[in-house]
Amino acid sequence: MAGAAARATHSAGNHITERQDLMRERQLREAAIQEVGDEAVGPSCQRSGRYGAIARTIARRMPFEVALALPAQLTVLAVVLVPTLVVLWLSVTSWQPTQGIPWYKAEVVWLSNFVDLVQDADFVSAVLRTVFIVVLSAAVELFLAIGLALLFMEDWAWRRLAVSAIIIPMMIVPVDAANAFYMLFNDQGPLNYILSLLIGRTVQIDWLGDVHLALVPIILCEIWQWTPLMFLLMLTGLMNLPENQIRAAAVLGASPRRVFMRVILPLLMPVILLSLIVRSIEIFKLFDPVYIMTQGGPGNATETISMYMYHGAFMFFRMGYMAAAALMVLVVVITISAMLARPLMRH
Amino acid sequence: MAAASLLVSALSKRFERTAALSELSVDAQRGEFVCIVGPTNAGKSTLLKTIAGIHRPDAGAIWINGRDVTRLPPKDRNVSLLFQNLALFPTMTGFENIAFPMRIARVRQAEVEAGVSEVARLLRIEHVLHRRPSTFSGGEQQRVAIGRAIVHRADVLMLDEPLTNLDANIRIALRIELKKLHRELGQTVVYVTHDQVEAMSLSARIAVLHEGRLQQFGTPDEVYNRPANRFVAQFMGSPPMNILEVELSTDQGAIQLAGDGFRIPLNRLPRGQGFSRLPREVAVGVRPEAVRVKTERSPETPFAGEVFWVERLGGKNILDVRLGRNLIKVVVKPSHAASRRGLAWFGFSPEPHHLLDRATGVFFQ
């Protein structure tokens, strides 16, 4: 190190002093690291301790920034990249864990999984059903959230308390919420009872057992639980809108309805698009309410894509086939997100 | 008052603990250009927003063209307000921004296009009509905002510091354009500014506000030459009017004003005032331009003073002068021989209406 410093002093130009400074700084830093390393392994190992040497080598070879980021990067690599690569591999095999062959020795079937999937009526209908739920739930949530948020733009008594009350559903464990809706929509449950009272004759609708109705409780549960999140996003968006532009529109003669349609809504569009992306991706993974309430039934009337994959992978153990399904779903989700993100980028 | 386009009477507005407007009354005749001036927090913007209907007044009434609009929502008042920060709609093109009031009024497309292109021609902004506000320069934003405010011929056009955020050059150019525009359109304009030069150059009448109260309401000439009180005297004019403390006395029937470092005769008392009714302890206002300066003593410049700072502004020099215990400002030509530090000789002849009560700060007139 001293030699390097000496060489530095011999090199010509204005950089000499600067480089000397750098060298000295580096020496000081290494000395400091050495001391810390020695202390860490205790007095018996002193300066020549094995761990101290390793610490010194690492410190010399690795920039500080890289050292900081590395643990997180390695974790991401382990939990995201590796499984993704495994799924990519499995999707071209016919691997089933019940056959007793390790996954890395599975039989390669190339693209036949994908060809089968496109012709698999269960898979296609699960995807379409999920898209239907996504579109319906996200739209209703957005509509309700904007309406609620508009009510909260003006200050009124108990406003803060009301916000807290509105966002409670979001904080409930999804499984609990699903259980509550399961009991609510039971054919002997309180909903039928209330309907009976209202109509005046006994109503016995088997919500969860009817092929045409079973999606209703599931979608309602999803909307009930996640409208609050959308509401919070919309409220934040509305509160951040430039006040003067809304006032300007009012002074220029616009009624509140037209102020909303022509000024507030366009200004809010980035927030709306962003929350639609977030919610669409979330709803696409819909699982808990379906699992609790119907398990995808009756028949497969409520089988979402997550439910379909759960059945395929953990009841029929068709891992290769389901890996291919997961990849196809990934493509669908990315496509939808990109479609929504394109106008967002424009803003 | 029959032709009053805008009549504001005894308007009061409080925000929590502070009174933004107190018993404020102003009016504007049809086609008149009225300026509201005052320092920051004088309540100027609050006044405009209350007239526009954004704020509800606590007391008082607002009449526009003989119609009481005090309780009407903004959209039914037929006024136009240009906000200080312009508030252009970022999601719309220049054309749609200007067309907004007409779209709201459901004007037919052909008329919208005609109206917008006329305004664009007036303001010379044809080239920004198809672009969005984020691409506009400061002057272009300002013009588009003005265009949006004038396109629908409101009964009262209100402008809130429209030129404040601009470079000096654009500001002066747009000031002249605003004046021309007003002559062409003949709209009633209420114009808020904190720049008294702008107010002097633009308006038919000026209302001076301070802490929510009306200090004076009159023509630029009245406000400048016959200020109502110490605040107006010092707010209008740059550098402000010098206010010197003097003692009022008589010497064989001649009225004398004696201050520290000078003693001058007053040729007559303020109109309607008797010597015996005036307090002895008064003050006198002297405009910096009205002070005579020479390098030697003369009958016109009998008082010695020390020039301790010279501010050279190109077209004029401002001298900071110590006259006895008084610090005054004097404006002289740039070539004036007294434009250097050191001794000089001064003289002035106060106007009777520039005498003010030291205790209340109100001019006797």
XYZ file of C-alpha atoms in Angstrom, chain B residues 73-225:
153
model
C -73.373 30.304 -6.545
C -70.345 31.312 -8.670
C -71.782 30.011 -11.925
C -74.823 32.291 -11.766
C -72.940 35.547 -11.220
C -71.647 36.020 -14.758
C -68.258 37.174 -13.559
C -64.861 36.095 -14.725
C -61.881 35.650 -12.440
C -58.303 35.242 -13.542
C -56.479 33.551 -10.691
C -53.083 34.669 -9.544
C -51.622 31.262 -10.360
C -53.680 31.160 -13.571
C -55.235 27.726 -12.926
C -55.157 26.609 -16.552
C -56.547 23.125 -17.063
C -53.485 20.940 -17.732
C -55.550 18.212 -19.400
C -56.881 20.503 -22.112
C -55.228 22.190 -25.092
C -54.927 25.967 -25.279
C -58.002 26.010 -27.488
C -60.091 23.976 -25.054
C -58.896 26.082 -22.133
C -60.075 29.268 -23.791
C -63.237 27.610 -25.068
C -64.126 26.211 -21.632
C -66.594 28.968 -20.601
C -68.332 28.717 -23.980
C -68.500 24.931 -23.812
C -70.083 25.269 -20.388
C -72.609 27.698 -21.816
C -73.263 25.149 -24.604
C -72.385 27.566 -27.369
C -72.484 26.114 -30.895
C -69.183 24.837 -32.284
C -68.944 27.466 -35.033
C -69.370 30.278 -32.521
C -66.855 28.688 -30.145
C -64.287 28.576 -32.934
C -65.011 32.155 -33.928
C -64.821 33.376 -30.334
C -61.595 31.563 -29.528
C -59.857 32.638 -32.714
C -60.853 36.255 -32.120
C -59.456 36.182 -28.582
C -56.336 34.367 -29.808
C -55.799 37.041 -32.432
C -56.224 39.814 -29.847
C -53.697 38.195 -27.516
C -51.458 36.869 -30.302
C -51.556 33.267 -29.086
C -52.768 31.486 -32.224
C -49.645 29.331 -32.165
C -50.378 27.707 -28.774
C -54.019 26.751 -29.366
C -53.286 23.109 -30.170
C -50.705 22.627 -27.405
C -51.107 21.814 -23.730
C -50.338 24.336 -20.970
C -47.247 22.401 -19.831
C -45.503 23.473 -23.061
C -46.368 27.165 -22.735
C -43.914 29.864 -21.738
C -44.823 32.138 -18.817
C -46.171 34.849 -21.096
C -48.167 32.361 -23.157
C -49.761 30.851 -20.047
C -50.694 34.311 -18.932
C -52.240 35.196 -22.273
C -54.191 31.956 -22.510
C -55.517 32.520 -18.979
C -56.510 36.071 -19.911
C -58.108 34.710 -23.065
C -60.166 32.237 -21.040
C -61.249 35.064 -18.747
C -62.363 37.445 -21.498
C -63.853 35.039 -24.034
C -67.333 34.944 -22.572
C -67.879 38.668 -21.947
C -68.674 38.481 -18.260
C -70.358 41.452 -16.590
C -67.291 41.946 -14.418
C -63.809 40.773 -15.324
C -61.596 40.295 -12.299
C -57.851 39.873 -12.588
C -55.822 38.782 -9.581
C -52.210 39.938 -9.970
C -52.100 38.728 -13.576
C -48.632 40.070 -14.295
C -46.842 39.354 -11.043
C -45.078 36.138 -12.041
C -43.635 37.501 -15.270
C -40.305 39.016 -16.315
C -40.148 42.802 -16.221
C -40.145 43.091 -20.030
C -43.168 40.882 -20.633
C -44.901 42.543 -17.703
C -44.696 46.017 -19.214
C -45.651 44.768 -22.676
C -48.670 42.871 -21.325
C -49.644 45.859 -19.199
C -49.997 48.000 -22.299
C -51.860 45.181 -24.041
C -54.276 44.852 -21.150
C -54.981 48.553 -21.370
C -55.645 48.296 -25.128
C -57.745 45.206 -24.619
C -59.864 47.020 -22.085
C -60.413 49.885 -24.488
C -61.493 47.477 -27.223
C -63.768 45.303 -25.120
C -65.123 47.998 -22.801
C -65.593 45.448 -20.006
C -65.830 46.410 -16.360
C -62.494 45.350 -14.886
C -61.441 44.911 -11.283
C -57.701 44.473 -11.191
C -55.764 43.412 -8.120
C -52.077 44.208 -7.794
C -49.545 45.018 -5.144
C -47.561 47.057 -7.668
C -48.611 50.684 -7.328
C -46.997 51.621 -10.660
C -49.257 49.098 -12.400
C -52.253 50.550 -10.597
C -51.356 54.129 -11.490
C -50.818 53.329 -15.148
C -53.879 51.155 -15.717
C -56.810 52.326 -13.707
C -59.481 54.982 -13.707
C -59.825 54.635 -9.957
C -57.720 52.978 -7.301
C -58.885 51.401 -4.067
C -56.103 51.126 -1.502
C -56.545 48.271 0.968
C -54.691 47.618 4.155
C -55.475 44.831 6.622
C -58.897 44.318 5.121
C -59.952 47.949 5.381
C -60.429 50.439 2.590
C -57.922 53.276 3.074
C -58.828 55.414 0.108
C -60.795 55.100 -3.130
C -60.175 57.665 -5.821
C -58.497 58.515 -9.117
C -54.751 57.842 -9.404
C -54.190 61.599 -9.194
C -56.193 61.917 -5.972
C -54.573 58.917 -4.382
C -51.099 60.130 -5.283
C -51.457 63.842 -4.610
